[in-house]
């Protein structure tokens, strides 16, 4: 049962920011994660502020500098099927297409996908864990088969969002509105590690909401892709994922961005693997070096050691397909 809550609909970002100032107020976009969290007592909700009628937050359009803006209320299905996204930002289209089920993609939005809460079964399962303000991460000694290899400290979650991983490889910027006005944050600074704040996954402060995601113009010669490994082909969160963006000129890699998903509490950029590629031909030797570099420094837990060869293989497979 969901405990009783107040419900308010707003029609502008200004109204949303004002409504979110109330204690215990939370924004709702598609509601596919929020309502589950409220039902399972993951967090308390006093007022649901429905963003659904804010037209300004919808849609996909070109920006003056040749990039693309995607409104926070744009559905995951719309993103997966949008011609410009598929053509210019393939990794995002592929990531969106891999999210959950058709029903969830039709209802779930980009803003909600980026701000959804982690799927750790201790966090979701009624444990008073570190992320909920307790003093223990139960995944340290418990069943940690789906937990992180990198970036864990006081909490061992992995970030659940497929689109976040793809957008990180694409160098997106997150536009935010709040009580102190608007700001734009590079996606690499949007998500936060437990060591910075174990109770939240991103930099949003009280009363702030994501308004849109901005993608920079794709440089000529850039190709991007997203590949997700999951337990089953129907809806499922990633066991391991990779978003790759490569710019190849005259047979050599000039620019590379490789981001692992389901590896860390944030989308995990593997810069050493990128360095192993830049300036090289995309041949088997360079690919193998990048794959080794991608998992260097991993700290497997008792039950998730399988992820190390899985990520290594994923990097090898994706780069080989791009070569
Ligand atoms: C069965 C199931 C399977 C799933 N599988 C996957 C998967 O494979 N990959 C994946 O990536 N996701 C998966 N998800 C998560 C799903 O994609 C999200 O539930 C959905 O994207 C959230 O979108 P929403 O619009 O419904 O968000 P909501 O439920 O409305 O919101 C989610 C959270 O974000 C906050 N929020 C919403 N919009 C904003 C905004 N604009 N600014 C700030 N905060 C905001 C809300 O307050 C809430 O805390 C799955 C979910 C379910 C239930």
XYZ file of C-alpha atoms and ligand atoms in Angstrom:
376
model
C 0.000 0.000 0.000
C 1.199 3.495 -0.771
C 0.879 5.732 2.286
C -1.465 8.705 1.668
C 0.029 11.683 -0.170
C -1.115 14.988 -1.613
C -1.103 15.368 -5.404
C -0.612 18.547 -7.371
C -0.370 19.208 -11.102
C 1.752 22.063 -12.404
C 1.900 23.562 -15.881
C 5.196 25.454 -15.827
C 8.732 24.946 -14.547
C 8.238 27.980 -12.277
C 5.185 26.390 -10.677
C 7.026 23.088 -10.334
C 9.946 24.715 -8.530
C 7.536 26.502 -6.174
C 5.591 23.294 -5.448
C 8.779 21.291 -4.879
C 9.823 23.677 -2.104
C 7.335 21.976 0.240
C 8.920 19.405 2.595
C 8.489 15.849 1.275
C 7.438 17.028 -2.213
C 8.787 14.929 -5.110
C 8.487 15.420 -8.856
C 6.684 12.758 -10.868
C 7.154 12.367 -14.614
C 5.944 8.939 -15.800
C 5.684 7.757 -12.195
C 7.025 4.282 -13.066
C 9.790 4.431 -10.472
C 8.436 7.029 -8.071
C 5.274 5.117 -7.207
C 7.187 1.888 -6.613
C 9.560 3.715 -4.280
C 6.631 5.263 -2.387
C 4.878 1.882 -2.129
C 8.014 0.072 -0.924
C 8.892 2.812 1.562
C 12.211 3.488 -0.151
C 11.589 7.123 0.725
C 8.683 9.113 2.117
C 6.500 11.135 -0.255
C 4.250 13.822 1.217
C 3.302 15.523 -2.052
C 3.606 14.278 -5.597
C 4.201 17.146 -7.988
C 3.127 15.939 -11.431
C 5.229 17.470 -14.204
C 3.154 15.839 -16.955
C 1.417 19.039 -18.077
C 4.570 21.114 -18.568
C 4.645 21.262 -22.353
C 8.010 23.084 -22.352
C 9.666 19.923 -21.010
C 8.569 17.761 -23.929
C 10.113 16.961 -27.274
C 13.333 16.717 -29.221
C 14.749 19.537 -31.344
C 17.893 20.879 -32.968
C 19.992 23.472 -31.143
C 21.584 26.505 -32.815
C 25.072 24.944 -32.572
C 24.131 21.764 -34.462
C 23.368 19.680 -31.386
C 20.105 18.331 -30.062
C 17.953 19.104 -27.034
C 15.808 16.436 -25.465
C 13.173 17.657 -23.015
C 13.081 15.888 -19.648
C 9.505 14.694 -20.238
C 10.318 13.069 -23.575
C 9.474 9.395 -23.322
C 12.120 6.716 -23.656
C 10.146 5.232 -26.582
C 10.164 8.569 -28.406
C 13.934 8.816 -28.008
C 14.493 5.247 -29.203
C 12.458 5.884 -32.341
C 13.489 9.457 -33.194
C 15.155 9.762 -36.598
C 17.742 12.404 -35.591
C 18.707 10.510 -32.441
C 19.093 7.266 -34.375
C 21.138 8.910 -37.077
C 23.362 11.274 -35.057
C 23.420 9.782 -31.539
C 23.004 6.097 -32.131
C 24.297 5.107 -28.667
C 21.396 6.993 -27.079
C 18.804 5.421 -29.382
C 20.228 1.963 -28.673
C 20.347 2.574 -24.926
C 16.767 3.854 -24.909
C 15.592 0.844 -26.920
C 17.192 -1.451 -24.326
C 15.372 0.103 -21.353
C 12.805 -2.069 -19.589
C 9.658 -3.112 -21.546
C 7.551 -1.361 -24.243
C 5.005 -0.261 -21.605
C 7.715 1.291 -19.427
C 9.378 2.946 -22.415
C 6.049 4.494 -23.405
C 5.396 5.820 -19.916
C 8.920 6.479 -18.585
C 10.705 9.721 -19.422
C 14.310 10.752 -19.886
C 14.345 12.903 -16.720
C 12.872 10.041 -14.713
C 15.289 7.541 -16.190
C 18.280 9.671 -15.191
C 16.890 10.350 -11.699
C 15.482 6.877 -10.916
C 16.710 5.410 -7.645
C 19.122 2.453 -7.500
C 17.897 -1.131 -7.763
C 20.074 -2.586 -4.968
C 17.878 -5.182 -3.260
C 18.994 -4.070 0.188
C 18.151 -0.430 -0.558
C 14.801 -1.404 -2.086
C 14.148 -4.220 0.356
C 13.434 -2.450 3.617
C 16.977 -2.429 4.995
C 18.106 0.655 6.852
C 21.216 0.853 4.683
C 23.802 3.616 4.294
C 21.953 5.137 1.321
C 18.888 5.508 3.541
C 20.896 7.203 6.295
C 21.892 4.037 8.185
C 25.488 3.080 8.896
C 25.805 -0.201 6.978
C 26.040 -1.262 3.360
C 24.550 -4.740 3.487
C 26.020 -5.599 0.099
C 29.529 -5.710 1.605
C 28.890 -9.104 3.184
C 25.521 -9.959 1.604
C 24.527 -11.111 -1.869
C 26.435 -8.668 -4.035
C 26.247 -10.355 -7.428
C 24.793 -7.237 -9.094
C 26.895 -4.660 -7.279
C 29.806 -2.492 -8.320
C 33.394 -3.154 -9.341
C 34.491 0.482 -9.235
C 33.755 3.567 -7.161
C 32.102 1.831 -4.212
C 32.959 2.941 -0.698
C 30.218 3.317 1.894
C 27.676 1.969 -0.646
C 28.095 -0.537 -3.471
C 25.205 0.235 -5.827
C 25.488 0.414 -9.593
C 23.678 3.199 -11.392
C 20.598 1.653 -13.022
C 20.067 4.012 -15.987
C 20.914 2.880 -19.512
C 20.468 6.357 -20.969
C 22.883 7.834 -18.398
C 25.696 5.607 -19.667
C 25.029 6.508 -23.305
C 24.693 10.228 -22.575
C 28.024 10.135 -20.724
C 29.757 8.788 -23.832
C 28.048 11.482 -25.900
C 29.271 14.325 -23.672
C 25.769 15.555 -22.804
C 24.912 18.474 -20.556
C 22.074 18.383 -18.046
C 19.946 21.531 -17.741
C 18.526 22.082 -14.265
C 15.991 24.537 -12.844
C 15.559 25.288 -9.162
C 14.902 27.875 -6.485
C 18.134 29.690 -7.368
C 17.485 29.776 -11.117
C 18.851 27.679 -13.941
C 22.178 25.952 -14.365
C 23.743 23.501 -16.821
C 25.987 20.700 -15.592
C 28.194 18.441 -17.751
C 26.919 14.911 -17.282
C 30.253 13.833 -15.813
C 29.612 16.217 -12.915
C 25.907 15.378 -12.591
C 26.188 11.960 -10.951
C 27.863 11.669 -7.545
C 29.809 8.866 -5.918
C 28.939 7.614 -2.409
C 32.132 9.195 -1.096
C 30.692 12.619 -2.014
C 27.175 11.908 -0.677
C 25.972 8.394 -0.021
C 22.285 9.381 0.166
C 21.922 10.717 -3.380
C 22.939 9.761 -6.894
C 23.214 13.188 -8.474
C 23.856 16.847 -7.722
C 20.196 17.930 -7.712
C 19.527 20.017 -4.619
C 16.209 20.541 -2.817
C 13.527 21.792 -5.201
C 15.645 21.286 -8.339
C 14.537 19.379 -11.422
C 16.056 18.351 -14.727
C 14.525 20.350 -17.566
C 16.382 19.043 -20.595
C 19.433 17.198 -21.844
C 21.657 18.870 -24.443
C 23.794 16.919 -26.849
C 26.752 18.578 -28.566
C 27.026 18.488 -32.364
C 28.527 15.188 -33.428
C 32.021 15.716 -34.907
C 32.402 14.350 -38.459
C 33.700 10.786 -38.473
C 32.214 9.977 -35.057
C 30.390 6.703 -34.538
C 28.674 5.704 -31.325
C 27.047 2.579 -29.993
C 25.571 1.049 -26.823
C 25.639 -2.612 -25.886
C 23.978 -4.113 -22.835
C 24.416 -7.580 -21.360
C 21.496 -8.791 -19.272
C 20.256 -12.031 -17.805
C 17.387 -12.329 -20.251
C 16.356 -10.755 -23.535
C 13.049 -9.412 -22.198
C 13.114 -6.430 -19.829
C 16.033 -6.413 -17.445
C 18.590 -4.073 -15.971
C 22.161 -4.369 -17.223
C 24.649 -6.823 -15.755
C 27.237 -4.954 -17.777
C 26.965 -2.274 -20.439
C 29.259 -0.212 -22.612
C 28.659 3.041 -24.442
C 31.358 3.864 -26.975
C 32.007 6.945 -29.046
C 34.898 6.850 -31.530
C 36.130 9.398 -34.029
C 38.328 7.769 -36.638
C 40.231 9.787 -39.256
C 42.654 8.469 -41.842
C 42.437 5.008 -40.302
C 43.379 6.095 -36.785
C 41.328 6.749 -33.678
C 41.435 10.503 -32.982
C 38.993 10.629 -30.114
C 37.471 7.948 -27.878
C 34.981 7.899 -25.056
C 34.224 4.603 -23.377
C 31.753 4.451 -20.499
C 30.827 1.341 -18.514
C 27.291 0.889 -17.193
C 26.359 -1.311 -14.197
C 29.996 -1.112 -13.140
C 29.895 1.695 -10.559
C 27.508 3.978 -8.648
C 27.860 6.410 -11.565
C 28.392 5.881 -15.306
C 32.064 4.861 -15.264
C 34.323 6.438 -17.858
C 37.461 4.349 -18.496
C 40.049 6.901 -19.536
C 42.992 4.490 -19.581
C 41.110 2.365 -22.108
C 40.426 5.474 -24.199
C 44.136 6.378 -24.086
C 45.000 2.900 -25.322
C 43.042 3.665 -28.497
C 43.796 7.295 -29.341
C 46.378 7.627 -32.120
C 46.141 3.890 -32.900
C 44.618 1.873 -35.696
C 41.547 0.103 -34.371
C 43.171 -3.330 -34.713
C 43.124 -6.423 -32.528
C 46.198 -5.322 -30.545
C 44.814 -1.886 -29.659
C 41.421 -3.379 -28.854
C 42.943 -5.933 -26.497
C 44.951 -3.241 -24.730
C 41.814 -1.143 -24.312
C 39.846 -4.118 -22.970
C 42.558 -4.874 -20.380
C 42.756 -1.209 -19.390
C 38.968 -0.991 -18.981
C 38.967 -3.475 -16.084
C 42.255 -2.444 -14.486
C 41.643 -1.346 -10.910
C 38.368 -3.285 -10.583
C 37.598 -4.419 -7.025
C 35.406 -7.505 -7.334
C 33.247 -8.468 -4.355
C 32.488 -12.010 -3.175
C 29.840 -12.688 -5.823
C 30.396 -10.328 -8.762
C 33.833 -11.422 -10.010
C 32.152 -12.647 -13.223
C 31.731 -9.009 -14.218
C 35.469 -8.533 -14.799
C 35.763 -10.902 -17.796
C 32.282 -9.794 -18.868
C 33.367 -6.147 -19.175
C 36.657 -7.141 -20.810
C 34.767 -9.194 -23.377
C 32.194 -6.466 -23.891
C 34.846 -3.874 -24.716
C 36.545 -6.302 -27.079
C 33.286 -7.235 -28.780
C 32.022 -3.686 -29.224
C 35.315 -2.264 -30.491
C 35.816 -5.196 -32.853
C 32.362 -4.564 -34.300
C 33.284 -0.882 -34.751
C 36.643 -1.654 -36.434
C 10.215 -3.477 -14.254
C 11.156 -2.350 -14.544
C 12.250 -2.566 -15.369
C 13.125 -1.524 -15.650
N 14.221 -1.741 -16.468
C 15.053 -0.714 -16.748
C 16.183 -0.889 -17.606
O 16.433 -1.970 -18.130
N 16.986 0.186 -17.833
C 16.749 1.410 -17.289
O 17.501 2.345 -17.548
N 15.680 1.609 -16.480
C 14.851 0.589 -16.214
N 13.771 0.782 -15.413
C 13.561 2.082 -14.848
C 12.631 2.852 -15.727
O 13.271 3.125 -16.913
C 12.311 4.093 -14.968
O 11.320 3.692 -14.033
C 11.787 5.192 -15.829
O 12.706 5.571 -16.815
C 11.529 6.378 -14.938
O 10.866 7.335 -15.710
P 9.565 8.028 -15.139
O 9.308 9.164 -16.040
O 8.476 7.044 -14.947
O 10.130 8.530 -13.741
P 9.343 8.776 -12.384
O 8.973 7.481 -11.770
O 8.296 9.790 -12.562
O 10.554 9.415 -11.565
C 11.693 8.661 -11.210
C 12.508 9.472 -10.185
O 13.043 10.614 -10.810
C 12.499 11.800 -10.246
N 12.234 12.669 -11.392
C 11.394 12.437 -12.433
N 11.505 13.406 -13.346
C 12.416 14.282 -12.861
C 12.968 15.501 -13.358
N 12.622 16.019 -14.535
N 13.892 16.132 -12.597
C 14.278 15.611 -11.409
N 13.801 14.477 -10.887
C 12.884 13.796 -11.626
C 11.276 11.383 -9.449
O 11.058 12.219 -8.345
C 11.654 9.969 -9.034
O 12.455 9.959 -7.878
C 12.877 -0.245 -15.107
C 11.760 -0.027 -14.276
C 10.925 -1.051 -13.997
C 9.737 -0.789 -13.110
